[in-house]
Coordinates of C-alpha atoms in Angstrom, one line a residue:
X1 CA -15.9 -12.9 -28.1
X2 CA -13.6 -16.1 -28.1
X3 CA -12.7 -15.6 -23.8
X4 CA -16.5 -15.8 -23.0
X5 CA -16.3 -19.4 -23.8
X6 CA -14.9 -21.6 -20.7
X7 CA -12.9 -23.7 -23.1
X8 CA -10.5 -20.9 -24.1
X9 CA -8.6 -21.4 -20.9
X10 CA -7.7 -24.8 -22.2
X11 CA -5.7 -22.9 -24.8
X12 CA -1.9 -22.6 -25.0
X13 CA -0.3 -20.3 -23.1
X14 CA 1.2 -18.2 -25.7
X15 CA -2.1 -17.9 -27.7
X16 CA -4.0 -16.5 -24.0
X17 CA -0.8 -14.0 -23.9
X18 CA -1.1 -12.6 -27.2
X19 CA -5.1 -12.5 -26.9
X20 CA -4.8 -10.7 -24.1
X21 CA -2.3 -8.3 -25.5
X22 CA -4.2 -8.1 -28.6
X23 CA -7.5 -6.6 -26.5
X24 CA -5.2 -4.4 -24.7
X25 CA -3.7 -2.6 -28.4
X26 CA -7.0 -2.6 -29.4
X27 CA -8.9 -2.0 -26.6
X28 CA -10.7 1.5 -28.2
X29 CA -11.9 -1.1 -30.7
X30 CA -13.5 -3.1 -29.1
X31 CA -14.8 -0.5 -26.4
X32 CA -16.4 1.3 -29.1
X33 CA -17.5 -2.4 -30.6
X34 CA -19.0 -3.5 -27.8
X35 CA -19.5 -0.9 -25.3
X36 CA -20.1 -0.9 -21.3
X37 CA -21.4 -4.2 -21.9
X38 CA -18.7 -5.8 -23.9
X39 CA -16.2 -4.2 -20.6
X40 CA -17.9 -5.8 -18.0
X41 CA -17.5 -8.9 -20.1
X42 CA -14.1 -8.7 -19.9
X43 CA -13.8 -7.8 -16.4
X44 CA -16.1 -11.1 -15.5
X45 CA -14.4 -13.2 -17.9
X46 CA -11.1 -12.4 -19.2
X47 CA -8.1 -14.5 -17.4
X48 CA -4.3 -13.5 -16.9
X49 CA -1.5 -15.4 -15.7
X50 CA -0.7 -14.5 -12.6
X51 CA 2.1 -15.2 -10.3
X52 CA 2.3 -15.2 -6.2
X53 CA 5.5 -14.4 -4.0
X54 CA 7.2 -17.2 -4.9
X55 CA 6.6 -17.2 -8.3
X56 CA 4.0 -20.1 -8.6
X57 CA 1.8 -18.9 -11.5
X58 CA -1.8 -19.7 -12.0
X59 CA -4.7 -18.5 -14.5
X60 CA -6.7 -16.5 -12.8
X61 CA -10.1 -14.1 -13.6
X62 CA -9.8 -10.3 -13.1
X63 CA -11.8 -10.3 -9.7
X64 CA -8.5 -12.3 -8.2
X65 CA -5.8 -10.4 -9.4
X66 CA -3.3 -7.9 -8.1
X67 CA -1.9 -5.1 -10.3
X68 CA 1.8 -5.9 -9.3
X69 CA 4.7 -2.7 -8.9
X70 CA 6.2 -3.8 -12.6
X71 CA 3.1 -2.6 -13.7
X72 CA 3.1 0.9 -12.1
X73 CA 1.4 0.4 -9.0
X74 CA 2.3 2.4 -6.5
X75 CA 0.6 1.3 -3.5
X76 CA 3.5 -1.3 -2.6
X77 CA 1.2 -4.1 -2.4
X78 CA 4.4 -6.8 -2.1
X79 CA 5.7 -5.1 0.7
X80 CA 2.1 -4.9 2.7
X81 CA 1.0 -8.4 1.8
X82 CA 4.6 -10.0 2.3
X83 CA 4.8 -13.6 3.1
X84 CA 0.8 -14.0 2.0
X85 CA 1.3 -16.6 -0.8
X86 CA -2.9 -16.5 -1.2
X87 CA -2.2 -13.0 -3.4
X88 CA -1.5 -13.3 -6.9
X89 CA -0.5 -10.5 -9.4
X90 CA -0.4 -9.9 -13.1
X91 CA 2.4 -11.9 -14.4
X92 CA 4.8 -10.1 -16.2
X93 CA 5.1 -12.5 -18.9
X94 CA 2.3 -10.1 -21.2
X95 CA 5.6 -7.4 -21.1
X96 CA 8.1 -7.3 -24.1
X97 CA 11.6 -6.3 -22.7
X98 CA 11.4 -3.2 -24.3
X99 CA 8.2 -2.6 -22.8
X100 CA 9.5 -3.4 -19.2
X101 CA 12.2 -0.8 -19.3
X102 CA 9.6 2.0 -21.0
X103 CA 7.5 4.1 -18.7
X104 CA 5.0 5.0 -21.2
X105 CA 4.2 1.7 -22.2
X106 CA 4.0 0.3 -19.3
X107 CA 1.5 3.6 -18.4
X108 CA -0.3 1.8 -20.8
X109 CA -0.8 -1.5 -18.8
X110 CA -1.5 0.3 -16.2
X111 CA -4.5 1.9 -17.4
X112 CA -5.4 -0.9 -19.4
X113 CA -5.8 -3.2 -16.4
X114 CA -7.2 -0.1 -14.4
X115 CA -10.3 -0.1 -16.7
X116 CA -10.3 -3.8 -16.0
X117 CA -10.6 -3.2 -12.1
X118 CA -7.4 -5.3 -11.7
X119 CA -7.0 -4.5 -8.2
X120 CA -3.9 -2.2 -7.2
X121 CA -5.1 -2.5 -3.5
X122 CA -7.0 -4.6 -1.3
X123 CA -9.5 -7.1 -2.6
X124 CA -12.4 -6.5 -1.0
X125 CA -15.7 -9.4 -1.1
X126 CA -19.0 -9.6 -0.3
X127 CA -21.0 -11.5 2.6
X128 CA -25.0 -12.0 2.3
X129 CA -27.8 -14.1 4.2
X130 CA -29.3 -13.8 0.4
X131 CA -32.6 -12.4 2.3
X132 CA -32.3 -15.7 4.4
X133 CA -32.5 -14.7 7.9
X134 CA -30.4 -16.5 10.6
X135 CA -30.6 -17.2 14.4
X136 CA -28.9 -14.3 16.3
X137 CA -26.5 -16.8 17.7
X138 CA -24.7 -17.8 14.7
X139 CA -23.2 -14.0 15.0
X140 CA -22.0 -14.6 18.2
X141 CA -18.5 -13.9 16.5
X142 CA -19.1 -11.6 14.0
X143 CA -18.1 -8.4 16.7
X144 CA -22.0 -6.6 15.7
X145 CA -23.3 -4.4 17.8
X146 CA -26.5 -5.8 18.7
X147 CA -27.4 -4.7 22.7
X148 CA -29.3 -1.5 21.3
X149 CA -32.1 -3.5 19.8
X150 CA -34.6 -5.7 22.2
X151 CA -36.1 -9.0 21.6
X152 CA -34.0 -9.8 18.8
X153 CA -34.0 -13.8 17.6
X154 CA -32.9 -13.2 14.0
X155 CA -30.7 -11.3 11.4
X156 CA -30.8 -10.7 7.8
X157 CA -27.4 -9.6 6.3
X158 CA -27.6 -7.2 3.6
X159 CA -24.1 -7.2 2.3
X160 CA -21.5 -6.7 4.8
X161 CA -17.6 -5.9 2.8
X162 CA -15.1 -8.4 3.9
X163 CA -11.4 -8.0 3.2
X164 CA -9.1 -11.1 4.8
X165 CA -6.4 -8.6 2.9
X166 CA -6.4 -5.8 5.5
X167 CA -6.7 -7.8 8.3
X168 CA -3.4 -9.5 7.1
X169 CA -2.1 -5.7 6.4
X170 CA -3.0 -5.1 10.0
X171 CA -1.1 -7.8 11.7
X172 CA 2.3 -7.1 10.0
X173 CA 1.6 -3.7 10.9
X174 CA 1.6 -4.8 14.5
X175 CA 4.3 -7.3 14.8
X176 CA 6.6 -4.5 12.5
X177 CA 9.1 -2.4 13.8
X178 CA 8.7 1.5 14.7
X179 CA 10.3 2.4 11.8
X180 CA 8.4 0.1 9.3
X181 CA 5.2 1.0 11.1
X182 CA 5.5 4.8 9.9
X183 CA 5.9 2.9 6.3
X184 CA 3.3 1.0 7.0
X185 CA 0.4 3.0 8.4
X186 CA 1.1 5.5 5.3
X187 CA 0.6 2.7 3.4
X188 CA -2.0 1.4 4.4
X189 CA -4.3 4.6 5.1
X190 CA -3.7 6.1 1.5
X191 CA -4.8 2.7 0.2
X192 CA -8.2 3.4 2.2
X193 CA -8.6 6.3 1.4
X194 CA -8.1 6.0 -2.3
X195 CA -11.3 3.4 -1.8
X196 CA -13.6 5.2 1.2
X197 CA -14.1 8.5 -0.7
X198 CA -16.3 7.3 -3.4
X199 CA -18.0 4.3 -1.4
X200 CA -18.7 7.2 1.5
X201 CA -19.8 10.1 -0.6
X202 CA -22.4 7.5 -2.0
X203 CA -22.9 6.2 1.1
X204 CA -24.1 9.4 3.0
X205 CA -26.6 9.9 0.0
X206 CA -28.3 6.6 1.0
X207 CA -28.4 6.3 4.7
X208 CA -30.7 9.5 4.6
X209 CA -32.7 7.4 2.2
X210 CA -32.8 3.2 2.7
X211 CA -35.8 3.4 5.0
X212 CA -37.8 4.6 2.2
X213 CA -35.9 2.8 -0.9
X214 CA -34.0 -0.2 0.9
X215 CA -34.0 -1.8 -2.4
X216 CA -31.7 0.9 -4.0
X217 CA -29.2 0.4 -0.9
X218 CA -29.0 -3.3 -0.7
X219 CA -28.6 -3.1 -4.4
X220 CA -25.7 -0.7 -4.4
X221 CA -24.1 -2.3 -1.3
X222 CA -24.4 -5.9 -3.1
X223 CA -22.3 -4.4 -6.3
X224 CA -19.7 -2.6 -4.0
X225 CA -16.0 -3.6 -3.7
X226 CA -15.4 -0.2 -1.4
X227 CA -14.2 -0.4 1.7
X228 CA -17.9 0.6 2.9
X229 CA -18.2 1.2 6.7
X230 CA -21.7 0.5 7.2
X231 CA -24.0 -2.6 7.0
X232 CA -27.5 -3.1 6.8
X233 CA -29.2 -5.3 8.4
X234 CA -32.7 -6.5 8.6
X235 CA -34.2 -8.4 12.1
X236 CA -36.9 -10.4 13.2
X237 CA -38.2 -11.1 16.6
X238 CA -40.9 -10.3 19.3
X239 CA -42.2 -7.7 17.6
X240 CA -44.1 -7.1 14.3
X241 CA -43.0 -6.9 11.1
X242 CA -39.2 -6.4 10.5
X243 CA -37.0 -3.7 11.0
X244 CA -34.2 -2.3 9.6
X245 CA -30.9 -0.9 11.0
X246 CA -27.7 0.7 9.5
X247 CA -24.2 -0.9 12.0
X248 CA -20.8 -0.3 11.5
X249 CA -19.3 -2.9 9.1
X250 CA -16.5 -6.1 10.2
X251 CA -14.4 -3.7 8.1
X252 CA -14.4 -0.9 10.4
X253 CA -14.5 -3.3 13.3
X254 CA -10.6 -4.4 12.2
X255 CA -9.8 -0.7 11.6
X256 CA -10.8 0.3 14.8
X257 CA -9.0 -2.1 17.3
X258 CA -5.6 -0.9 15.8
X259 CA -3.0 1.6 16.8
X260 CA -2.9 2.9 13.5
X261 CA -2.9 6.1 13.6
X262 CA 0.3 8.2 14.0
X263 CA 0.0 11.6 16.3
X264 CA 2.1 14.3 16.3
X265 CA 3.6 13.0 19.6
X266 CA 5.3 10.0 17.6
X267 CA 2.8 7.2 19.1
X268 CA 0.8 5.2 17.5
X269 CA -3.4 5.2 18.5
X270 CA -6.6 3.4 18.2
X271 CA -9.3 5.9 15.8
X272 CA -11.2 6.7 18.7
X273 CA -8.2 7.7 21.1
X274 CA -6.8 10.4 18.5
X275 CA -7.9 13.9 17.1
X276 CA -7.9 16.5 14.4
X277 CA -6.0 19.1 15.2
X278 CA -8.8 21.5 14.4
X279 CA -8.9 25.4 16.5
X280 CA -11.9 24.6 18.4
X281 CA -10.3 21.5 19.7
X282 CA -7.6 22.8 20.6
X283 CA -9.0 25.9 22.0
X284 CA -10.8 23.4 24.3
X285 CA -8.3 20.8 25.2
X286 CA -5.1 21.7 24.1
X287 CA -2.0 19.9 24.6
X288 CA -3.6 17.3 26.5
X289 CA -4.4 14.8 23.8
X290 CA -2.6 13.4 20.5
X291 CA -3.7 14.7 17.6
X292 CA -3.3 13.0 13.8
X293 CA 0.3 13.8 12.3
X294 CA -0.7 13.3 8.6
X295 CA -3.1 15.9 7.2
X296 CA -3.1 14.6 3.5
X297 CA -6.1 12.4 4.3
X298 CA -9.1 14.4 4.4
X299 CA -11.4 14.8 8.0
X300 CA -13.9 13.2 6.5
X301 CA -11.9 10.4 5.8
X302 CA -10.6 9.9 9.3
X303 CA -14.2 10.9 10.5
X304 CA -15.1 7.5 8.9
X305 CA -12.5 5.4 10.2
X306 CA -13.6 6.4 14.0
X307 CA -11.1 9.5 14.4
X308 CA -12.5 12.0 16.5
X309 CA -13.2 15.3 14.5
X310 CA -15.1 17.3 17.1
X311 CA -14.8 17.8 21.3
X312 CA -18.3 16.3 22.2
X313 CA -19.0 14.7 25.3
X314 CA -18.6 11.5 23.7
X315 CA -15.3 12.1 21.7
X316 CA -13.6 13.1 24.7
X317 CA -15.6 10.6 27.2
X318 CA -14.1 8.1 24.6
X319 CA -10.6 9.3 24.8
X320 CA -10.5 9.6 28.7
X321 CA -11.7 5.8 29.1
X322 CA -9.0 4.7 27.3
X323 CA -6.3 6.5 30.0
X324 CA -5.8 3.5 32.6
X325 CA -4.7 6.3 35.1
X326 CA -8.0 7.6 35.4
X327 CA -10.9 6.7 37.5
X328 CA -14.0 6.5 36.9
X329 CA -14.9 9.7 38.8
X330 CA -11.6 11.8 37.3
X331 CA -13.0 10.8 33.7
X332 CA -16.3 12.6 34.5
X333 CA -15.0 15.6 36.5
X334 CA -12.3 16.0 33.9
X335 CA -15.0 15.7 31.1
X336 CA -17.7 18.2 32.8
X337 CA -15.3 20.5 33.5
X338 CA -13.7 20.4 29.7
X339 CA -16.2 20.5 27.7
X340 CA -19.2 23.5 28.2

């Protein structure tokens, strides 16, 4: 196919809008031309032009793009990633007018740029050692948690997911208003949750599994654009051999040092300072924490952000630490004498 070939981008810009258009209106075509292969073709390959807030446009490969709110998406991607003139969305030079004011049509787009993996949310990227290993020092900054494993000097890097997107999300969030913050938590939560269900489900398959078939893991985790919460690492050190350990990714890192999580008492709290309302959490401590105001997000969902889903010692020993009223000695009388 004529986009494969570098020098198509060097084409006018009218004849890169109507090829694109053309794929799109023929799209079963070619699918059932070329196959899966022919699709991930397109999705390495194929350009769009592309605007950014101020309306700068720029060609631009799938992998970079935004599906814009012209085009259907719903996840209000302007509004989260205001004033961020590094994001770019799907121009909407590829509409017709008639097209622009029809809902099935642009349905269409939609779904054609879905199938893409145009993203409608957060771009999510990569980091690898590529089986180089490193000193432990030069992660000094990278916030792992390394004191549980001795004599390490240094680290292999699987894959760990990296999204410059949400941490951006996660600072308006913080500077915003009361009001916009109930807008934006919502936001920002369905979007993910929309991209943890899949990347978790798979997930929990392979964390019972990557000490026996690491290969199959680092292979999944180098092809993932999930918002995966894990990362796995490989070390070296005073010891023999290597080993192997599964740590919670930079990801969850940013998720978890933010008040993002509404409770029914109308604050906003840190994943590990907040519950599920569940009966035998309540049954044990009652009125005496927050609990999450927004049920539509499944518990395992919250369970992998860092939410507390159960009234261990730990859950609650978390909780209590974070209560600047409490000493020492009232967090563990209060926590013996809750928990039995």
């Amino acid at each position: 196919p004529t986009y494969i070939d570098g020098s198509f981008r060097n084409k006018s810009k009218t004849i890169q809008i109507n090829y694109v258009k053309y794929i799109k209106d023929n799209f079963k075509t070619y699918y059932d031309t070329y196959g899966s292969g022919g699709l991930e073709r397109l999705r390495k390959y194929l350009s769009f032009y592309c605007i950014n807030e101020d309306g700068y446009e720029e060609l631009k490969f799938v992998k970079e793009c935004h599906i814009s709110e012209i085009y259907g998406n719903t996840n209000k991607l302007e509004y989260l990633l205001k004033g961020n003139k590094e994001v770019f969305y799907v121009s909407p030079v590829y509409l017709s007018e008639n097209e622009k004011n029809d809902d099935k049509s642009l349905l269409l787009w939609e779904e054609f740029l879905a199938k893409l993996n145009v993203h409608n949310g957060f771009i999510v990227i990569s980091e690898t050692t590529n089986g180089n290993y490193l000193d432990l020092k030069e992660f000094s900054d990278k916030k792992y948690n390394f004191k549980n494993f001795q004599d390490i000097e240094k680290v292999c890097v699987v894959s760990n997911l990296l999204c410059e997107e949400i941490e951006y999300a996660l600072n308006i969030f913080r500077s915003a208003t009361y009001d916009e913050k109930i807008v934006l938590s919502g936001l920002i939560l369905n979007i993910l949750f929309k991209n943890w269900e899949v990347s978790g489900d798979y997930n929990e398959k392979y964390i019972k599994t990557f000490k026996m078939n690491s290969y199959n893991f680092w292979d999944y985790l180098m092809y993932s654009r999930r918002f995966n919460d894990k990362v796995l690492f490989y070390f070296q050190g005073n010891f023999r051999g290597t080993k192997s350990e599964l740590l919670d990714s930079s990801f969850k890192f940013l998720v978890a040092q933010t008040s993002l999580i509404l409770a029914t008492d109308g604050k906003f709290y840190k994943p590990a300072e907040i519950f599920i309302n569940k009966p035998e959490i309540y049954a044990i401590l009652g009125d005496s924490i927050p609990y999450v105001k927004d049920k539509s997000f499944s518990e395992k969902f919250y369970e992998g952000i860092g939410v507390n889903t159960s009234a261990n010692v730990n859950s609650v020993l978390n909780y209590l630490e974070k209560l600047s009223n409490l000493k020492n000695g009232d967090i563990q009388t209060l926590t013996s004498t809750s928990i039995r």
